[in-house]
Short mmCIF file of C-alpha atoms in Angstrom, two decimals:
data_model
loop_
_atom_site.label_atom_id
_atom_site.label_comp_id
_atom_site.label_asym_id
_atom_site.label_seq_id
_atom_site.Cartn_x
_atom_site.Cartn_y
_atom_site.Cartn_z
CA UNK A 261 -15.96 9.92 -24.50
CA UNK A 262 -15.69 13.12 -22.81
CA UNK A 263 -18.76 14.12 -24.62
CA UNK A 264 -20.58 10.95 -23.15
CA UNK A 265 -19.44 13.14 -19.84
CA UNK A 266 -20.44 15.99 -20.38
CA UNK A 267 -23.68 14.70 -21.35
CA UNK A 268 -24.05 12.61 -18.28
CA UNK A 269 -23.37 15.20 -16.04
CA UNK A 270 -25.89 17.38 -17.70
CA UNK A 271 -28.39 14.97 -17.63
CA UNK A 272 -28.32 14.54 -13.18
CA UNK A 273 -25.83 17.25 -11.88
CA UNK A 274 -26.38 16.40 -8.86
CA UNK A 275 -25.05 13.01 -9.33
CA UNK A 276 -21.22 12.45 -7.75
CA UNK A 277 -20.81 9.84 -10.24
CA UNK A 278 -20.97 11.28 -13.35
CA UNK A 279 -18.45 14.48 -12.70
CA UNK A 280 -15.99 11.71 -11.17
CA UNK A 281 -15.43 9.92 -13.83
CA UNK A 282 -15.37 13.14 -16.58
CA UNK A 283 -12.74 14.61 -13.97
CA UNK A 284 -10.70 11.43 -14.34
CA UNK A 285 -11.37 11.54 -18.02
CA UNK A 286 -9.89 15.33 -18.44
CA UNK A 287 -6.94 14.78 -15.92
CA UNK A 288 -5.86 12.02 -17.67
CA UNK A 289 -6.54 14.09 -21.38
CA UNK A 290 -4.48 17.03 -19.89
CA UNK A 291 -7.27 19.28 -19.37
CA UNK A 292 -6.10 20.01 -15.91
CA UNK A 293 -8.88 23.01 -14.59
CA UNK A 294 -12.21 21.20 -16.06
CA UNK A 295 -10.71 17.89 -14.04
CA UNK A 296 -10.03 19.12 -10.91
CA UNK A 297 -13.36 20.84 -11.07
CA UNK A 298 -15.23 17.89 -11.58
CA UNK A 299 -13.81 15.84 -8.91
CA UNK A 300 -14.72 18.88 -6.63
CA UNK A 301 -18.30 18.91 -7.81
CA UNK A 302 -18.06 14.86 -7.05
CA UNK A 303 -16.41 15.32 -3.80
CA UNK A 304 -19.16 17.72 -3.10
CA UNK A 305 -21.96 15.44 -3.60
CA UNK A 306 -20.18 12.69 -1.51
CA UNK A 307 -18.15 10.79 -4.49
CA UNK A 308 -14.97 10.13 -3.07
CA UNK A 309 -12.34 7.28 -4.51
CA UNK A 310 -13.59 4.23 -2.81
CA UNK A 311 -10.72 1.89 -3.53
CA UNK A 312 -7.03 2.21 -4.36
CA UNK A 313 -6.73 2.19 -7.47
CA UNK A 314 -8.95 5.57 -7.75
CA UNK A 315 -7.39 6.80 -4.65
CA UNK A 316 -3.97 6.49 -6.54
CA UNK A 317 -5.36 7.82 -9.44
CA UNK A 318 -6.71 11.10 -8.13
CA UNK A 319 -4.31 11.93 -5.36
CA UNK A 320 -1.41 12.07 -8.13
CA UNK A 321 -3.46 13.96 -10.28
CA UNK A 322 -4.21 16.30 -7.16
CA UNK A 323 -0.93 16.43 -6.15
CA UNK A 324 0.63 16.94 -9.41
CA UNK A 325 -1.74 20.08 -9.47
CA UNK A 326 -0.45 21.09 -6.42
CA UNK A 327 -3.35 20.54 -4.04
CA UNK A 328 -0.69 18.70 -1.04
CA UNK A 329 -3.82 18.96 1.72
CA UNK A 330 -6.52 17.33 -1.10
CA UNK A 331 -3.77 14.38 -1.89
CA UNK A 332 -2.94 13.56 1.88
CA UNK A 333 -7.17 13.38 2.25
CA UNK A 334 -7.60 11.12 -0.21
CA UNK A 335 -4.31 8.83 0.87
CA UNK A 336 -5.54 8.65 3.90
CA UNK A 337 -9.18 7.62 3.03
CA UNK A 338 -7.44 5.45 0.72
CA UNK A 339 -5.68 3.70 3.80
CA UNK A 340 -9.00 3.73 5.86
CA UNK A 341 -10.52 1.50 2.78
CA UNK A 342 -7.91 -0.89 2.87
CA UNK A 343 -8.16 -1.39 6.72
CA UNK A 344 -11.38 -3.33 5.61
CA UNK A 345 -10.71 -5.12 2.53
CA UNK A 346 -11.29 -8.25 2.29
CA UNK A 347 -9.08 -9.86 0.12
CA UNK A 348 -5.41 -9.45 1.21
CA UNK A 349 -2.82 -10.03 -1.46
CA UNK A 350 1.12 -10.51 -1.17
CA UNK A 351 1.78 -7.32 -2.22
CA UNK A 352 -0.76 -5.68 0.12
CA UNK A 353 1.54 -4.06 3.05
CA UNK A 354 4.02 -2.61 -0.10
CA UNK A 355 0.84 -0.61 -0.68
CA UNK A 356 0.25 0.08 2.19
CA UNK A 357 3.83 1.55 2.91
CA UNK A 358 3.85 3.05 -0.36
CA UNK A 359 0.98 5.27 0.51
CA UNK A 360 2.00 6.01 3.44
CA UNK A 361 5.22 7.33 1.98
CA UNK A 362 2.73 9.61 -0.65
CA UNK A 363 1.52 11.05 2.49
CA UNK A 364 4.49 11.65 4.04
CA UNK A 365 5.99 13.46 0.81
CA UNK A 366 2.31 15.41 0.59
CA UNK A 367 2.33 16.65 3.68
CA UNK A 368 6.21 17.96 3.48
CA UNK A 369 5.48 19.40 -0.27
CA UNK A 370 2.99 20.89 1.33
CA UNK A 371 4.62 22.53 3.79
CA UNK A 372 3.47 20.63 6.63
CA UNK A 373 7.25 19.92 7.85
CA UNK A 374 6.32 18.76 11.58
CA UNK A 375 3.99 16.68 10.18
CA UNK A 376 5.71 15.39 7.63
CA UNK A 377 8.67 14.45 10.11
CA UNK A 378 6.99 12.76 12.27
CA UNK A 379 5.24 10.29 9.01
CA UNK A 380 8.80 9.76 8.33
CA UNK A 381 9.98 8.60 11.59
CA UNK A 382 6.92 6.67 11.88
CA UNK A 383 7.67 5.35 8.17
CA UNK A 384 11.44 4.80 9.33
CA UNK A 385 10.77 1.78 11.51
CA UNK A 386 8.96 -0.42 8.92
CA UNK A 387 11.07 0.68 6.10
CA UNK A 388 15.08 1.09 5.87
CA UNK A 389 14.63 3.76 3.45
CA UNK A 390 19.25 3.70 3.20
CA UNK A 391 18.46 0.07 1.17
CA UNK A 392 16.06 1.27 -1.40
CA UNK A 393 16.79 3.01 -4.76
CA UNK A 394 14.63 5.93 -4.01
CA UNK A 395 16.49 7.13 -1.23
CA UNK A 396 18.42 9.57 -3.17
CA UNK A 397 15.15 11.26 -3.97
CA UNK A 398 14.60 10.81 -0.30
CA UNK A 399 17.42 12.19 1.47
CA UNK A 400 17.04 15.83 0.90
CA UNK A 401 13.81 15.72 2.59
CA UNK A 402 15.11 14.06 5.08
CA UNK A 403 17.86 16.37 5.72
CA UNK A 404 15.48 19.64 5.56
CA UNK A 405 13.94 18.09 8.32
CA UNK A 406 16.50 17.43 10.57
CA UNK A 407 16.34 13.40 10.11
CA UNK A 408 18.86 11.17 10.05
CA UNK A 409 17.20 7.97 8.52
#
């Protein structure tokens, strides 16, 4: 498949489309560089993740990679996109919280710490973080940052 691609994205560079989906394809086959790369080119030429599911996708990669700044953009687009979807599900404001919690992480990883706080605190009065299991993963943060949540 990555072949397929390669091919694709040979055949209309300029295309977003085509170096989206081979960046997904190498992130998810390890090849870390060549992916990133891609999604660059794509986000270049105006191919951003339109829904969640590729918004979840690609910040994680991006994150994982180290790119903080890249995964809060793309979080936050991700959130913009779901201000206008149409079909709410019962699960829908979990998501919701849950990427707003990837953006509050992303922008402390990412050294962003005022930032970061203040998602927190804004995070803190939907969410009693004390009652959930990752908490413990939580609480460091929290303390770097002067919170008591």
């Amino acid at each position: 498949p990555q072949d397929e691609f390669q091919k694709a994205v040979d055949l209309n560079p300029l295309a977003g489309e085509p170096h989206f989906y081979f960046g997904i394809l190498a992130l998810e086959r390890g090849d870390i560089e060549t992916g990133l790369a891609e999604l660059r080119i794509a986000r270049q030429l105006g191919r951003v993740p339109r829904n969640l599911q590729e918004a979840t996708i690609v910040a994680s990669f991006v994150g994982d990679a180290g790119d903080y700044d890249w995964a809060v953009e793309i979080f936050r687009l991700a959130l913009i996109n779901m201000r206008g979807a149409k079909v709410i599900g019962p699960d829908f404001a979990n998501k919701v919280l849950d990427i707003k919690l990837k953006i509050a992480v992303s922008l402390y990883l990412g050294g962003h710490r005022e930032e970061a706080k203040e998602a927190f605190l804004e995070l803190s009065k939907e969410v009693n973080f004390k009652e959930h299991a990752i908490y413990k993963d939580l609480k460091p943060i929290f303390q770097s940052l002067g919170l008591n949540i």
